[in-house]
Short mmCIF file of C-alpha atoms and ligand atoms in Angstrom, two decimals:
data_model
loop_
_atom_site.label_atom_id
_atom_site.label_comp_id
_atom_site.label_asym_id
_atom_site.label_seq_id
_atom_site.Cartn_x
_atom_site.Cartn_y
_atom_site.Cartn_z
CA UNK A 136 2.03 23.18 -11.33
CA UNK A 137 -0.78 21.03 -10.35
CA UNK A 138 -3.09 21.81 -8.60
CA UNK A 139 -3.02 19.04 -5.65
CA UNK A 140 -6.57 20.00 -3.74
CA UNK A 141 -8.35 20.11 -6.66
CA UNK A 142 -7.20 16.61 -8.23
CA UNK A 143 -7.42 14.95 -4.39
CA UNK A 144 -11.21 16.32 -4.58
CA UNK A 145 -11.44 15.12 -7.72
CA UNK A 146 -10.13 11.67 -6.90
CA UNK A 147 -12.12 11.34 -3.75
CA UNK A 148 -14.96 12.34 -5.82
CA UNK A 149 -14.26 8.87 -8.28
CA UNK A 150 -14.45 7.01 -4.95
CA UNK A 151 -17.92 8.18 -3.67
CA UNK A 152 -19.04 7.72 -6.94
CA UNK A 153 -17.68 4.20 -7.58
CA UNK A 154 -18.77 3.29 -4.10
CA UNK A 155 -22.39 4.63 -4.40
CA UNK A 156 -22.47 2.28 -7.77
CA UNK A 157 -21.60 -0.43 -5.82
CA UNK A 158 -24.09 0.26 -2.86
CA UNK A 159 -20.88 0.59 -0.69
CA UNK A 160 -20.99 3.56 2.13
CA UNK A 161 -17.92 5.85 0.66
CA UNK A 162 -16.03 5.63 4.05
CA UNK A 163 -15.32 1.57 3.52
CA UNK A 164 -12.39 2.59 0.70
CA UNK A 165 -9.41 4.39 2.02
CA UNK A 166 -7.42 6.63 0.31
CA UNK A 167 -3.65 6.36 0.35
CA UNK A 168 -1.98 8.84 -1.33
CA UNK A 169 1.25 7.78 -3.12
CA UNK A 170 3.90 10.22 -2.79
CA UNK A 171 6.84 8.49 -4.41
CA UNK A 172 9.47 11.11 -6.46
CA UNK A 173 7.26 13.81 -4.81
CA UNK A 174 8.89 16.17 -2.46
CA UNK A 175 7.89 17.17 1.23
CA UNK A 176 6.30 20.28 0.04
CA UNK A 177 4.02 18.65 -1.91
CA UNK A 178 3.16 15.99 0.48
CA UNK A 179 2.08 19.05 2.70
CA UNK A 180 0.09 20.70 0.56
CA UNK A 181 -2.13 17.45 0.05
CA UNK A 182 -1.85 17.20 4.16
CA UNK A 183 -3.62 20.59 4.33
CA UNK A 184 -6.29 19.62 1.99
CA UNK A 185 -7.35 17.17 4.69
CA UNK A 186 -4.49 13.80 3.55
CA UNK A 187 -2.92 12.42 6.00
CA UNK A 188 -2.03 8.92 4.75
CA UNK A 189 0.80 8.51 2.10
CA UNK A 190 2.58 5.58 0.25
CA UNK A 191 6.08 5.52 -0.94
CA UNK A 192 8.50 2.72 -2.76
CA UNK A 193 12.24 3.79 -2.32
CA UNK A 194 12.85 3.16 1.43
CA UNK A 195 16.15 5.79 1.82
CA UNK A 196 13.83 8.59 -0.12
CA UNK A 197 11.08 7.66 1.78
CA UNK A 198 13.12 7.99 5.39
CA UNK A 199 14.68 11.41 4.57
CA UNK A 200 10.47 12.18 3.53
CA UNK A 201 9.33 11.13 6.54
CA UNK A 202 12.05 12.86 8.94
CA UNK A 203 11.58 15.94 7.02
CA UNK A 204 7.83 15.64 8.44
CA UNK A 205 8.33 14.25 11.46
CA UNK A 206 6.79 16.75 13.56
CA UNK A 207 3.50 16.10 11.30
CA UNK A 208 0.54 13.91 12.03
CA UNK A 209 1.62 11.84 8.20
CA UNK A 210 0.31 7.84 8.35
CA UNK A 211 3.66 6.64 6.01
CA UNK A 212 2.89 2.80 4.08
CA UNK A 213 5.49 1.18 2.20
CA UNK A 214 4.70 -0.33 -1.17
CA UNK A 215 7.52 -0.51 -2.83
CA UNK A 216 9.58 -3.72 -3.23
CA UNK A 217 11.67 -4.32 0.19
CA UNK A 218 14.60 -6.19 0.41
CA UNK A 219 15.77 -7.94 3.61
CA UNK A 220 18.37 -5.11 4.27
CA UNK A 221 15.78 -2.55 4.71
CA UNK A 222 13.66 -3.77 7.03
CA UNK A 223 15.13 -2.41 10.11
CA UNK A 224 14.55 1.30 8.70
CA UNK A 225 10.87 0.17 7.39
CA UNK A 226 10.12 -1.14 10.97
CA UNK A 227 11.16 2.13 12.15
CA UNK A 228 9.48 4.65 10.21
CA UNK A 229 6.83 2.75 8.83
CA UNK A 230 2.79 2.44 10.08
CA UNK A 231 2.33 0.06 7.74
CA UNK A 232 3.63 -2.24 4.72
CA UNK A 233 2.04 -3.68 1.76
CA UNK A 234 4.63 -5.90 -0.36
CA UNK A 235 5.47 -8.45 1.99
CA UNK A 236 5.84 -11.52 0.33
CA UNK A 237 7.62 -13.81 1.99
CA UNK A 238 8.29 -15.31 5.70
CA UNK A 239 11.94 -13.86 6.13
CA UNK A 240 10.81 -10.41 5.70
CA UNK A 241 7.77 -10.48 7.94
CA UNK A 242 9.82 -11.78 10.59
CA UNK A 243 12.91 -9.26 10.22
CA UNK A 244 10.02 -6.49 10.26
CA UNK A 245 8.41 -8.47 13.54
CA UNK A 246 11.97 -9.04 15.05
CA UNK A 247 13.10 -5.10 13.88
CA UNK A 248 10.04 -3.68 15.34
CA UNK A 249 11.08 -0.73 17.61
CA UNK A 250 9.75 -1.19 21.63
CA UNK A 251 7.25 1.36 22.13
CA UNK A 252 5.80 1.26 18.81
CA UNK A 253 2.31 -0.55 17.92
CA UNK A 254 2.83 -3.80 15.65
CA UNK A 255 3.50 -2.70 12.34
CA UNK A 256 0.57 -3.27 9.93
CA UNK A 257 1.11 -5.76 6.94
CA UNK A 258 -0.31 -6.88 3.95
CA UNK A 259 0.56 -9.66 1.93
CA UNK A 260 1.57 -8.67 -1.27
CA UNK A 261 -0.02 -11.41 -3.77
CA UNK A 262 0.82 -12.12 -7.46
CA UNK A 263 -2.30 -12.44 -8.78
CA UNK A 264 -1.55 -12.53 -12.86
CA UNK A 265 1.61 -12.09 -13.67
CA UNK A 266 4.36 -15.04 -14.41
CA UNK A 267 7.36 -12.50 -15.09
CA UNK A 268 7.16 -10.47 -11.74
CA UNK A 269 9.43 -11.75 -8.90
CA UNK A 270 7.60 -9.32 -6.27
CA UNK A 271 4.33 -11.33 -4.65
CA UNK A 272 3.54 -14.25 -3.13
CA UNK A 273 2.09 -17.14 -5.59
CA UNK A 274 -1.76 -17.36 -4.69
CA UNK A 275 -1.57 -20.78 -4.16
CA UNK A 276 1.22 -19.99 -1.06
CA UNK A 277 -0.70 -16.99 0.59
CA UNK A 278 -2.51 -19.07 2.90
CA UNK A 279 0.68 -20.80 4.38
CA UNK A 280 2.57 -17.43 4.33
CA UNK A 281 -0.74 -15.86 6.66
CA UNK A 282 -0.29 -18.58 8.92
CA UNK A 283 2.98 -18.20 9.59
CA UNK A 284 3.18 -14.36 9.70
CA UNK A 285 -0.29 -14.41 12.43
CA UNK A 286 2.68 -16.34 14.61
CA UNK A 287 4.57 -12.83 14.89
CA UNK A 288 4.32 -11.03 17.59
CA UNK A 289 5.25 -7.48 16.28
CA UNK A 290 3.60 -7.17 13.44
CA UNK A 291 -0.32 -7.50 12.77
CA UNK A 292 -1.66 -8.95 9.49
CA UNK A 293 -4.12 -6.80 8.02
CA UNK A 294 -5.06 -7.34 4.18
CA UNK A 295 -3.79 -8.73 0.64
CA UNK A 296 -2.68 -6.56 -1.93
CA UNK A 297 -1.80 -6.91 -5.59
CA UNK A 298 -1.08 -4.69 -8.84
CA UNK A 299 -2.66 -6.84 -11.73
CA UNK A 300 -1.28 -6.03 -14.98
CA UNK A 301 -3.09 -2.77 -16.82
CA UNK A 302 -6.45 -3.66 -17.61
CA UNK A 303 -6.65 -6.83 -16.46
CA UNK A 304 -9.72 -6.06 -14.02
CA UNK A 305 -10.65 -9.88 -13.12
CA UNK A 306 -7.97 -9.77 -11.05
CA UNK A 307 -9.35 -7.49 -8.34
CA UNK A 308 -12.08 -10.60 -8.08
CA UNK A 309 -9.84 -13.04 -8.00
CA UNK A 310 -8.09 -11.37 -4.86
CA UNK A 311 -11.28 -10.36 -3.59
CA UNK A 312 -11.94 -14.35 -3.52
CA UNK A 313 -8.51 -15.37 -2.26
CA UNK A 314 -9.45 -13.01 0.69
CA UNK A 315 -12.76 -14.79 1.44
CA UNK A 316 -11.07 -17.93 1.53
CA UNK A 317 -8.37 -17.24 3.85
CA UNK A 318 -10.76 -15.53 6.00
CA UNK A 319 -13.14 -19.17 5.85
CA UNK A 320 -9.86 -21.18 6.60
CA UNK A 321 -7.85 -19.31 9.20
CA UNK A 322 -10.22 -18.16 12.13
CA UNK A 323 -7.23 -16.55 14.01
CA UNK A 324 -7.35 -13.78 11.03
CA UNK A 325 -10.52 -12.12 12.17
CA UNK A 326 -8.82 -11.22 15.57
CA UNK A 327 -6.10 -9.86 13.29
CA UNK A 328 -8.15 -7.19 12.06
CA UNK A 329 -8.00 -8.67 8.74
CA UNK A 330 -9.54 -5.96 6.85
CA UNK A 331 -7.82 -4.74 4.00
CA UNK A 332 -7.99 -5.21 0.06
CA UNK A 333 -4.85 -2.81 -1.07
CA UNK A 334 -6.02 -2.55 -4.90
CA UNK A 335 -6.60 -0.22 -7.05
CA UNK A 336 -4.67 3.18 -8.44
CA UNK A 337 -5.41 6.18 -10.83
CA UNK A 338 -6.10 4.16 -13.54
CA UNK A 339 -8.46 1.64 -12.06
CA UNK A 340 -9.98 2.14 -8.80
CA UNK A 341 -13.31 2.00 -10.09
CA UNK A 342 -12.94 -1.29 -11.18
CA UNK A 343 -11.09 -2.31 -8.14
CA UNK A 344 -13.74 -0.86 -5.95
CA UNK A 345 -16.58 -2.73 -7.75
CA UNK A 346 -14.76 -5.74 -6.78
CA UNK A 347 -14.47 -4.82 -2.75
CA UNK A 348 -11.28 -2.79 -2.63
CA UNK A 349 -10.95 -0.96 0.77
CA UNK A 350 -7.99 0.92 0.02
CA UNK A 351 -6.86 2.54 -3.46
CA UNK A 352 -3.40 3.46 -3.94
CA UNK A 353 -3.22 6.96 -6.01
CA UNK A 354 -0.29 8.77 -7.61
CA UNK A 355 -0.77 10.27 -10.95
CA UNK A 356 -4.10 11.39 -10.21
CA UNK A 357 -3.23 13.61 -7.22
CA UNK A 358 -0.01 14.58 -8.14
CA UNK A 359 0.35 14.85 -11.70
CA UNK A 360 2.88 12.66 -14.33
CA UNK A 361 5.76 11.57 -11.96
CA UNK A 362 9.35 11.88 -13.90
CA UNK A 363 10.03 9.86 -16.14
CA UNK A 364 10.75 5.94 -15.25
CA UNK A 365 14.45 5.62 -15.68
CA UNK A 366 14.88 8.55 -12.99
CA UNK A 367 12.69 7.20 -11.06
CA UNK A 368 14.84 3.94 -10.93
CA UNK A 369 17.48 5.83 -10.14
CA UNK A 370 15.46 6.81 -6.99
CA UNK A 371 15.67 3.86 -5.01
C1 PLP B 657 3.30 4.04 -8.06
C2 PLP B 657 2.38 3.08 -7.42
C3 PLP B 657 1.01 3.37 -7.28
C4 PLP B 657 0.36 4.63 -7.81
O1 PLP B 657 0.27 4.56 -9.19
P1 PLP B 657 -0.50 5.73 -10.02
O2 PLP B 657 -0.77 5.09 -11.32
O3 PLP B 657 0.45 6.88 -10.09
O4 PLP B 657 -1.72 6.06 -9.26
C5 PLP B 657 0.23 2.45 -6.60
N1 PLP B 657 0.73 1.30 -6.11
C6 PLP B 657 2.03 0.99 -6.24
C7 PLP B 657 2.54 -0.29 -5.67
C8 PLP B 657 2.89 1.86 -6.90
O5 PLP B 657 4.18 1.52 -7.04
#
């Protein structure tokens, strides 16, 4: 079984390191811990090692998740692909949501938005390098997708977010850049709390955090191998 303190140590270790190389204090990079195919138990044992923010793609197993913990202090993100007949449970359940990509599903999240809770956080998920992937918003459409989605009252626009292909490390510059430039155009996104570069995971978030990430996304690394892929397909 792994060992889930030691590997979060370990990974949190990475990130002071890769920050220190960058000359970046080690509390600017968040660490979300992604707890897709991973049961409740184990999402506790990484809360009492000191976790408290975890990601997860398959809304239904993420809902049954998060009820099962309800009574804990747990930060839940989405990051997983949503379609637009999930987003009343995401509003719900969810602090925050990474893989928005288009207007419809900001403002179902914005409109879905329970009274009583805070605006649900958002990033916009961006596709920074890859042609074949329908999930992301085409860079050059980011800026009139922000505009649009700083119009919603419920929901508060917080960051960009993007899984390059493997290796393909430019990429965390590029979004690095596309977030500079939305912050020169769009005053309004300051207010926003515009703050967030969601890249990064176990196998890069060195490179990721050389290039200004503020919050890695980590599976393997804290958890072990997950299943394999075809069952988790079958998990959404
Ligand atoms: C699964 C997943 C991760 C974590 O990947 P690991 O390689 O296990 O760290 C991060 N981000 C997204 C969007 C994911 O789907």
């Amino acid at each position: 079984m792994t060992d889930i303190p030691f590997q979060l140590e370990a990974v949190r270790n990475r990130i002071t390191a890769a920050c220190r190389l960058s000359g970046r204090p080690p509390e600017s990079v968040r660490l979300l811990a992604v707890s897709k195919t991973r049961t409740a138990a184990e999402v506790e044992r990484a809360m009492a090692a000191g976790q408290l923010a975890f990601g997860e793609n398959y809304v239904q197993e993420a809902v049954d998740k998060i009820r099962t913990l309800s009574h804990l202090p747990l930060e839940w993100h989405l990051i997983g692909p949503l379609q637009s007949n999930k987003t009343a449970e995401v509003a719900a359940h969810f602090a925050w949501v990474h893989s928005v990509d288009r207007l419809k599903i900001a403002r179902r999240l914005s409109e879905q938005r329970p009274a009583g809770l805070p605006p649900l956080n958002i990033c916009l998920q961006v596709n920074i390098d890859d042609e074949d992937s329908k999930s992301g918003c085409a860079p050059e459409d980011v800026e009139a997708l922000a505009r649009a989605v700083l119009s919603l009252p419920n929901v508060r626009l917080r960051g960009l977010m993007t899984i390059p292909r493997p290796g393909n490390t430019p990429a965390f510059a590029a979004l690095s850049a596309l977030r500079d430039r939305l912050l020169a155009n769009i005053p309004a996104l300051a207010a926003s709390g515009f703050d967030t570069l969601s890249m990064g995971m176990s196998d890069d978030l060195e490179p990721a955090i050389a290039a200004g990430s503020t919050l890695v996304r980590v599976g393997t690394a804290i958890f072990g191998e997950r299943a394999t892929r075809k069952q988790e397909t079958q998990a959404t």
